[in-house]
mmCIF file of C-alpha atoms in Angstrom:
data_model
loop_
_atom_site.group_PDB
_atom_site.id
_atom_site.type_symbol
_atom_site.label_atom_id
_atom_site.label_comp_id
_atom_site.label_asym_id
_atom_site.label_seq_id
_atom_site.Cartn_x
_atom_site.Cartn_y
_atom_site.Cartn_z
ATOM 1 C CA MET P 1 0.123 -0.449 0.102
ATOM 2 C CA SER P 2 1.763 3.130 -0.556
ATOM 3 C CA SER P 3 1.400 5.787 1.462
ATOM 4 C CA ASP P 4 -0.068 9.817 1.582
ATOM 5 C CA PRO P 5 1.685 12.479 3.242
ATOM 6 C CA TRP P 6 -1.008 12.827 6.450
ATOM 7 C CA ASP P 7 0.130 9.240 7.757
ATOM 8 C CA GLY P 8 1.758 9.900 10.545
ATOM 9 C CA VAL P 9 -0.541 12.860 11.435
ATOM 10 C CA ASP P 10 -3.297 13.461 13.465
ATOM 11 C CA VAL P 11 -5.773 14.144 11.374
ATOM 12 C CA VAL P 12 -9.306 16.079 13.173
ATOM 13 C CA ASP P 13 -12.218 16.610 10.355
ATOM 14 C CA ALA P 14 -12.478 20.028 10.800
ATOM 15 C CA HIS P 15 -16.232 19.698 9.655
ATOM 16 C CA ALA P 16 -18.748 17.218 8.473
ATOM 17 C CA HIS P 17 -22.337 16.201 7.888
ATOM 18 C CA ALA P 18 -23.751 13.265 9.980
ATOM 19 C CA ASN P 19 -26.906 11.973 10.605
ATOM 20 C CA PRO P 20 -27.257 9.027 12.903
ATOM 21 C CA ALA P 21 -27.466 6.840 9.516
ATOM 22 C CA LEU P 22 -24.323 8.191 8.091
ATOM 23 C CA VAL P 23 -22.675 7.489 11.251
ATOM 24 C CA PRO P 24 -21.548 4.192 10.344
ATOM 25 C CA ARG P 25 -20.469 5.080 6.952
ATOM 26 C CA LEU P 26 -18.873 8.452 8.697
ATOM 27 C CA LEU P 27 -16.530 6.096 10.336
ATOM 28 C CA ALA P 28 -15.396 3.535 7.413
ATOM 29 C CA THR P 29 -14.770 6.330 5.876
ATOM 30 C CA MET P 30 -12.519 8.139 8.586
ATOM 31 C CA ALA P 31 -10.418 4.382 9.255
ATOM 32 C CA ALA P 32 -10.061 4.283 5.326
ATOM 33 C CA GLU P 33 -8.486 7.323 6.097
ATOM 34 C CA ARG P 34 -6.445 7.735 8.894
ATOM 35 C CA ILE P 35 -8.588 10.435 10.402
ATOM 36 C CA SER P 36 -7.747 10.933 13.832
ATOM 37 C CA SER P 37 -11.354 12.758 15.351
ATOM 38 C CA ALA P 38 -13.880 14.301 13.161
ATOM 39 C CA PHE P 39 -15.966 17.435 13.847
ATOM 40 C CA LEU P 40 -19.707 17.651 13.013
ATOM 41 C CA VAL P 41 -23.004 18.872 11.917
ATOM 42 C CA ALA P 42 -25.963 17.237 11.805
ATOM 43 C CA GLY P 43 -27.635 16.893 8.018
ATOM 44 C CA GLY P 44 -30.507 17.301 6.166
ATOM 45 C CA VAL P 45 -31.783 20.284 7.016
ATOM 46 C CA VAL P 46 -32.475 21.117 3.666
ATOM 47 C CA SER P 47 -32.130 19.262 -0.284
ATOM 48 C CA PRO P 48 -28.419 19.779 -1.603
ATOM 49 C CA ALA P 49 -30.836 21.893 -4.350
ATOM 50 C CA GLU P 50 -32.307 23.717 -1.728
ATOM 51 C CA LEU P 51 -28.942 25.280 -0.944
ATOM 52 C CA SER P 52 -27.533 25.589 -3.608
ATOM 53 C CA HIS P 53 -30.363 27.181 -5.730
ATOM 54 C CA THR P 54 -29.770 29.524 -2.123
ATOM 55 C CA ILE P 55 -26.396 29.917 -2.393
ATOM 56 C CA VAL P 56 -26.085 30.786 -6.224
ATOM 57 C CA THR P 57 -28.888 33.825 -5.744
ATOM 58 C CA GLU P 58 -28.442 34.856 -2.579
ATOM 59 C CA GLY P 59 -32.172 33.744 -1.313
ATOM 60 C CA PRO P 60 -34.229 34.476 1.441
ATOM 61 C CA GLY P 61 -33.914 30.857 3.410
ATOM 62 C CA ARG P 62 -36.146 29.670 5.682
ATOM 63 C CA ASP P 63 -37.212 28.993 9.061
ATOM 64 C CA VAL P 64 -35.341 25.083 9.944
ATOM 65 C CA ASP P 65 -33.879 23.244 12.722
ATOM 66 C CA ALA P 66 -31.565 20.699 12.145
ATOM 67 C CA ASP P 67 -31.562 17.530 14.494
ATOM 68 C CA ASN P 68 -29.031 18.658 16.912
ATOM 69 C CA SER P 69 -30.219 15.435 19.861
ATOM 70 C CA ALA P 70 -30.277 12.928 17.755
ATOM 71 C CA LEU P 71 -27.323 14.199 16.367
ATOM 72 C CA LEU P 72 -25.671 13.668 19.640
ATOM 73 C CA ASP P 73 -27.602 10.459 20.694
ATOM 74 C CA ALA P 74 -26.041 8.889 18.084
ATOM 75 C CA ILE P 75 -22.264 9.260 18.376
ATOM 76 C CA ARG P 76 -22.525 9.595 21.859
ATOM 77 C CA GLY P 77 -19.521 6.646 23.214
ATOM 78 C CA GLU P 78 -18.292 7.655 20.655
ATOM 79 C CA PRO P 79 -14.739 8.729 21.627
ATOM 80 C CA SER P 80 -13.467 10.778 17.965
ATOM 81 C CA LEU P 81 -16.723 12.013 17.056
ATOM 82 C CA ALA P 82 -17.910 15.723 18.422
ATOM 83 C CA ALA P 83 -20.698 18.095 17.484
ATOM 84 C CA PHE P 84 -20.702 21.737 16.704
ATOM 85 C CA TYR P 85 -24.715 23.092 18.351
ATOM 86 C CA PHE P 86 -26.336 23.857 14.343
ATOM 87 C CA ALA P 87 -27.950 27.240 15.569
ATOM 88 C CA ASN P 88 -30.992 28.269 14.149
ATOM 89 C CA PRO P 89 -31.313 31.955 13.891
ATOM 90 C CA HIS P 90 -34.755 32.916 13.217
ATOM 91 C CA ARG P 91 -35.184 32.436 17.175
ATOM 92 C CA VAL P 92 -33.203 33.971 20.142
ATOM 93 C CA ALA P 93 -31.315 31.134 21.861
ATOM 94 C CA GLY P 94 -32.925 30.195 24.559
ATOM 95 C CA GLU P 95 -32.993 27.688 27.340
ATOM 96 C CA ALA P 96 -33.507 24.719 24.817
ATOM 97 C CA ASP P 97 -29.900 25.895 22.736
ATOM 98 C CA ASP P 98 -27.753 26.917 25.659
ATOM 99 C CA LEU P 99 -28.207 23.000 27.326
ATOM 100 C CA LEU P 100 -27.733 21.209 23.581
ATOM 101 C CA SER P 101 -24.848 23.373 23.229
ATOM 102 C CA ALA P 102 -23.255 22.733 25.726
ATOM 103 C CA GLU P 103 -22.685 18.955 24.498
ATOM 104 C CA CYS P 104 -21.294 20.137 22.198
ATOM 105 C CA ALA P 105 -17.949 21.655 20.614
ATOM 106 C CA GLY P 106 -19.262 24.590 18.894
ATOM 107 C CA ILE P 107 -21.440 26.705 17.090
ATOM 108 C CA LYS P 108 -22.564 26.506 13.858
ATOM 109 C CA PHE P 109 -24.323 28.794 11.417
ATOM 110 C CA ALA P 110 -25.175 28.133 7.690
ATOM 111 C CA PRO P 111 -26.592 31.656 6.129
ATOM 112 C CA GLY P 112 -27.421 29.674 3.051
ATOM 113 C CA VAL P 113 -29.888 27.550 5.335
ATOM 114 C CA HIS P 114 -31.206 30.572 7.184
ATOM 115 C CA GLY P 115 -30.340 33.552 5.906
ATOM 116 C CA ILE P 116 -29.946 36.156 8.766
ATOM 117 C CA GLY P 117 -26.822 38.278 8.501
ATOM 118 C CA HIS P 118 -24.044 37.875 11.185
ATOM 119 C CA LEU P 119 -24.477 41.096 12.757
ATOM 120 C CA ASP P 120 -28.240 39.979 13.342
ATOM 121 C CA PRO P 121 -28.971 40.650 17.233
ATOM 122 C CA ARG P 122 -30.343 36.860 17.577
ATOM 123 C CA VAL P 123 -26.892 35.307 15.827
ATOM 124 C CA GLN P 124 -25.140 37.504 18.537
ATOM 125 C CA SER P 125 -27.135 35.165 21.392
ATOM 126 C CA TYR P 126 -26.264 32.492 20.047
ATOM 127 C CA VAL P 127 -21.847 33.904 20.164
ATOM 128 C CA GLU P 128 -22.633 34.965 23.690
ATOM 129 C CA ILE P 129 -22.855 31.021 24.221
ATOM 130 C CA ALA P 130 -20.400 30.547 22.500
ATOM 131 C CA ALA P 131 -18.242 33.410 24.428
ATOM 132 C CA GLU P 132 -19.092 31.896 27.865
ATOM 133 C CA ARG P 133 -18.609 28.111 27.581
ATOM 134 C CA GLY P 134 -15.353 28.660 25.516
ATOM 135 C CA LEU P 135 -16.506 27.085 23.021
ATOM 136 C CA PRO P 136 -15.315 28.340 18.699
ATOM 137 C CA VAL P 137 -18.447 29.291 16.381
ATOM 138 C CA TYR P 138 -18.163 28.494 11.936
ATOM 139 C CA SER P 139 -19.789 29.919 9.427
ATOM 140 C CA HIS P 140 -20.237 29.687 5.515
ATOM 141 C CA CYS P 141 -20.552 33.152 4.148
ATOM 142 C CA ILE P 142 -21.841 34.481 0.810
ATOM 143 C CA GLY P 143 -21.873 37.196 -1.311
ATOM 144 C CA LYS P 144 -21.811 40.393 -0.363
ATOM 145 C CA GLY P 145 -24.689 42.240 1.930
ATOM 146 C CA ALA P 146 -25.306 40.537 5.924
ATOM 147 C CA LEU P 147 -24.362 36.348 4.950
ATOM 148 C CA SER P 148 -20.919 38.245 3.599
ATOM 149 C CA VAL P 149 -17.284 37.085 5.167
ATOM 150 C CA GLU P 150 -16.921 40.787 6.014
ATOM 151 C CA GLU P 151 -20.317 41.110 8.147
ATOM 152 C CA TYR P 152 -19.074 37.744 9.873
ATOM 153 C CA ALA P 153 -14.924 39.635 10.648
ATOM 154 C CA ARG P 154 -17.262 42.296 11.572
ATOM 155 C CA LEU P 155 -18.869 40.105 14.494
ATOM 156 C CA ALA P 156 -15.762 38.564 15.012
ATOM 157 C CA ARG P 157 -13.941 41.604 16.254
ATOM 158 C CA ARG P 158 -17.048 42.483 17.898
ATOM 159 C CA ASN P 159 -16.192 39.447 20.297
ATOM 160 C CA PRO P 160 -12.707 39.294 20.981
ATOM 161 C CA GLY P 161 -12.784 36.666 23.159
ATOM 162 C CA VAL P 162 -14.242 33.728 20.775
ATOM 163 C CA THR P 163 -12.709 32.234 17.943
ATOM 164 C CA PHE P 164 -14.679 32.130 14.504
ATOM 165 C CA ILE P 165 -13.930 29.806 11.711
ATOM 166 C CA LEU P 166 -15.084 30.740 8.015
ATOM 167 C CA GLY P 167 -15.856 27.911 6.826
ATOM 168 C CA HIS P 168 -15.142 27.190 2.922
ATOM 169 C CA ALA P 169 -12.515 28.700 2.631
ATOM 170 C CA GLY P 170 -14.513 31.781 2.469
ATOM 171 C CA ARG P 171 -17.598 31.906 -0.277
ATOM 172 C CA GLY P 172 -16.333 28.650 -2.056
ATOM 173 C CA ASN P 173 -13.280 27.468 -5.125
ATOM 174 C CA PHE P 174 -11.952 30.578 -6.155
ATOM 175 C CA ASP P 175 -11.980 33.316 -3.811
ATOM 176 C CA LEU P 176 -8.980 34.648 -2.513
ATOM 177 C CA ASP P 177 -10.133 38.139 -1.545
ATOM 178 C CA ALA P 178 -11.522 36.056 2.168
ATOM 179 C CA ALA P 179 -8.186 35.513 3.228
ATOM 180 C CA GLN P 180 -7.354 39.172 3.068
ATOM 181 C CA GLU P 181 -10.891 39.843 4.980
ATOM 182 C CA ILE P 182 -10.122 37.995 7.486
ATOM 183 C CA ARG P 183 -6.753 38.800 8.177
ATOM 184 C CA ASP P 184 -6.477 41.307 10.884
ATOM 185 C CA THR P 185 -8.678 40.093 12.654
ATOM 186 C CA ARG P 186 -7.113 37.484 14.247
ATOM 187 C CA ASN P 187 -9.490 35.162 16.042
ATOM 188 C CA VAL P 188 -11.266 34.021 13.064
ATOM 189 C CA LEU P 189 -9.595 30.779 11.401
ATOM 190 C CA PHE P 190 -9.794 29.621 7.916
ATOM 191 C CA GLU P 191 -11.150 26.638 6.917
ATOM 192 C CA THR P 192 -10.123 24.529 3.667
ATOM 193 C CA SER P 193 -12.697 22.751 2.229
ATOM 194 C CA GLY P 194 -14.522 23.782 -1.190
ATOM 195 C CA GLY P 195 -11.665 25.985 -2.354
ATOM 196 C CA PHE P 196 -8.702 25.229 -4.508
ATOM 197 C CA ASP P 197 -5.432 24.252 -3.575
ATOM 198 C CA PHE P 198 -4.187 28.216 -5.169
ATOM 199 C CA VAL P 199 -6.756 29.305 -2.889
ATOM 200 C CA ILE P 200 -5.850 27.429 0.307
ATOM 201 C CA LYS P 201 -1.480 28.167 -0.503
ATOM 202 C CA ASP P 202 -2.536 31.224 -0.613
ATOM 203 C CA ALA P 203 -4.166 31.128 2.540
ATOM 204 C CA VAL P 204 -1.417 29.876 4.622
ATOM 205 C CA GLU P 205 0.761 32.834 2.807
ATOM 206 C CA THR P 206 -1.785 35.440 4.126
ATOM 207 C CA LEU P 207 -2.552 34.100 7.756
ATOM 208 C CA GLY P 208 0.165 31.654 8.341
ATOM 209 C CA ALA P 209 -0.376 27.788 8.284
ATOM 210 C CA GLU P 210 -1.892 28.220 12.749
ATOM 211 C CA ARG P 211 -4.799 29.719 11.070
ATOM 212 C CA VAL P 212 -5.957 27.046 8.436
ATOM 213 C CA VAL P 213 -8.140 24.660 9.459
ATOM 214 C CA PHE P 214 -8.528 21.350 7.210
ATOM 215 C CA GLY P 215 -12.334 19.778 6.968
ATOM 216 C CA SER P 216 -13.989 18.139 4.585
ATOM 217 C CA GLU P 217 -17.614 18.328 4.036
ATOM 218 C CA PHE P 218 -18.491 15.076 4.506
ATOM 219 C CA PRO P 219 -20.059 13.778 2.904
ATOM 220 C CA ILE P 220 -21.157 15.991 -0.359
ATOM 221 C CA GLN P 221 -16.878 15.712 -0.193
ATOM 222 C CA HIS P 222 -14.269 12.645 -0.163
ATOM 223 C CA PRO P 223 -11.954 13.694 2.628
ATOM 224 C CA ARG P 224 -8.979 12.174 0.293
ATOM 225 C CA VAL P 225 -10.279 15.166 -2.156
ATOM 226 C CA GLU P 226 -9.368 17.125 0.565
ATOM 227 C CA LEU P 227 -6.995 15.400 2.026
ATOM 228 C CA THR P 228 -5.251 15.844 -1.147
ATOM 229 C CA LYS P 229 -5.609 19.308 -2.337
ATOM 230 C CA LEU P 230 -4.153 19.844 1.108
ATOM 231 C CA ALA P 231 -0.783 17.728 0.433
ATOM 232 C CA LEU P 232 -0.419 19.725 -2.874
ATOM 233 C CA ALA P 233 -0.539 23.036 -1.126
ATOM 234 C CA VAL P 234 0.856 23.179 2.882
ATOM 235 C CA ALA P 235 3.811 22.558 3.611
ATOM 236 C CA GLU P 236 4.785 19.257 4.801
ATOM 237 C CA ALA P 237 6.816 20.964 8.132
ATOM 238 C CA ASP P 238 2.795 22.613 8.561
ATOM 239 C CA LEU P 239 0.374 19.800 7.422
ATOM 240 C CA PRO P 240 -0.045 18.307 11.638
ATOM 241 C CA ALA P 241 -0.651 22.393 12.747
ATOM 242 C CA VAL P 242 -3.098 22.680 9.458
ATOM 243 C CA LEU P 243 -4.122 18.965 9.043
ATOM 244 C CA GLY P 244 -5.567 18.741 13.143
ATOM 245 C CA GLY P 245 -3.751 20.712 15.386
ATOM 246 C CA ASN P 246 -4.603 23.592 14.936
ATOM 247 C CA ILE P 247 -8.867 23.017 15.934
ATOM 248 C CA ARG P 248 -7.650 20.872 18.627
ATOM 249 C CA ARG P 249 -6.187 24.323 19.668
ATOM 250 C CA VAL P 250 -8.859 26.369 19.559
ATOM 251 C CA THR P 251 -11.777 23.334 21.118
ATOM 252 C CA THR P 252 -12.566 22.456 24.515
ATOM 253 C CA THR P 253 -14.284 19.374 24.303
ATOM 254 C CA ARG P 254 -12.702 16.125 25.107
ATOM 255 C CA LYS P 255 -15.218 14.141 21.950
ATOM 256 C CA GLY P 256 -12.514 14.213 19.186
ATOM 257 C CA GLY P 257 -10.887 17.684 20.513
ATOM 258 C CA SER P 258 -7.924 18.158 22.994
ATOM 259 C CA THR P 259 -7.023 15.393 25.252
#
């Protein structure tokens, strides 16, 4: 069997999706690709076609809840997996959100699903939970308005004690602006799934390897695709940080994160 550049590296997937039925497939994929841990977001909230259309058109999104409880139940007892709480900012964070987030490793926003801007006070209510619990925040930004990278960076500057993760290499594939937009906001990390290897190399040069984290976007993308891309884009000496060390540093949970 041929070796891969990530052999011997503690690889942690900072961003995958799953529902209870997908967890066995995810674990098998992780074993095959030698991924030691993964952070999951509850999947199946909207169809891929609907999500794609909303991202492309910057559509209004809708009020829909992820089944965070079902995902947490499905991964309970599996030490390699932890969840990010998938927030629905159509409502202000309440007691139930607070209690469930206590079982999670972070909080995730999806402007392309819900259509709520990053500076909306309802978003801030979840960020305050993250601040209280020491959790990172993740968002997939789209467009140039309220859902944009610029507004996400502004949210991060308003909350300097919270670590923010910019998902999907900014706006995805060929986005060189995103790294520039977060460069001076040092509490924002750059997650790599969906970005071209040229974009990832540029992000490492712009931000430093310590601010770049590997994510797969499983099951939409196979982890091997993303790992191969990073092996081409990132210097060998920086792979341990990008592939696992950085996300472990900013997560407090023992499941899937720091030990």
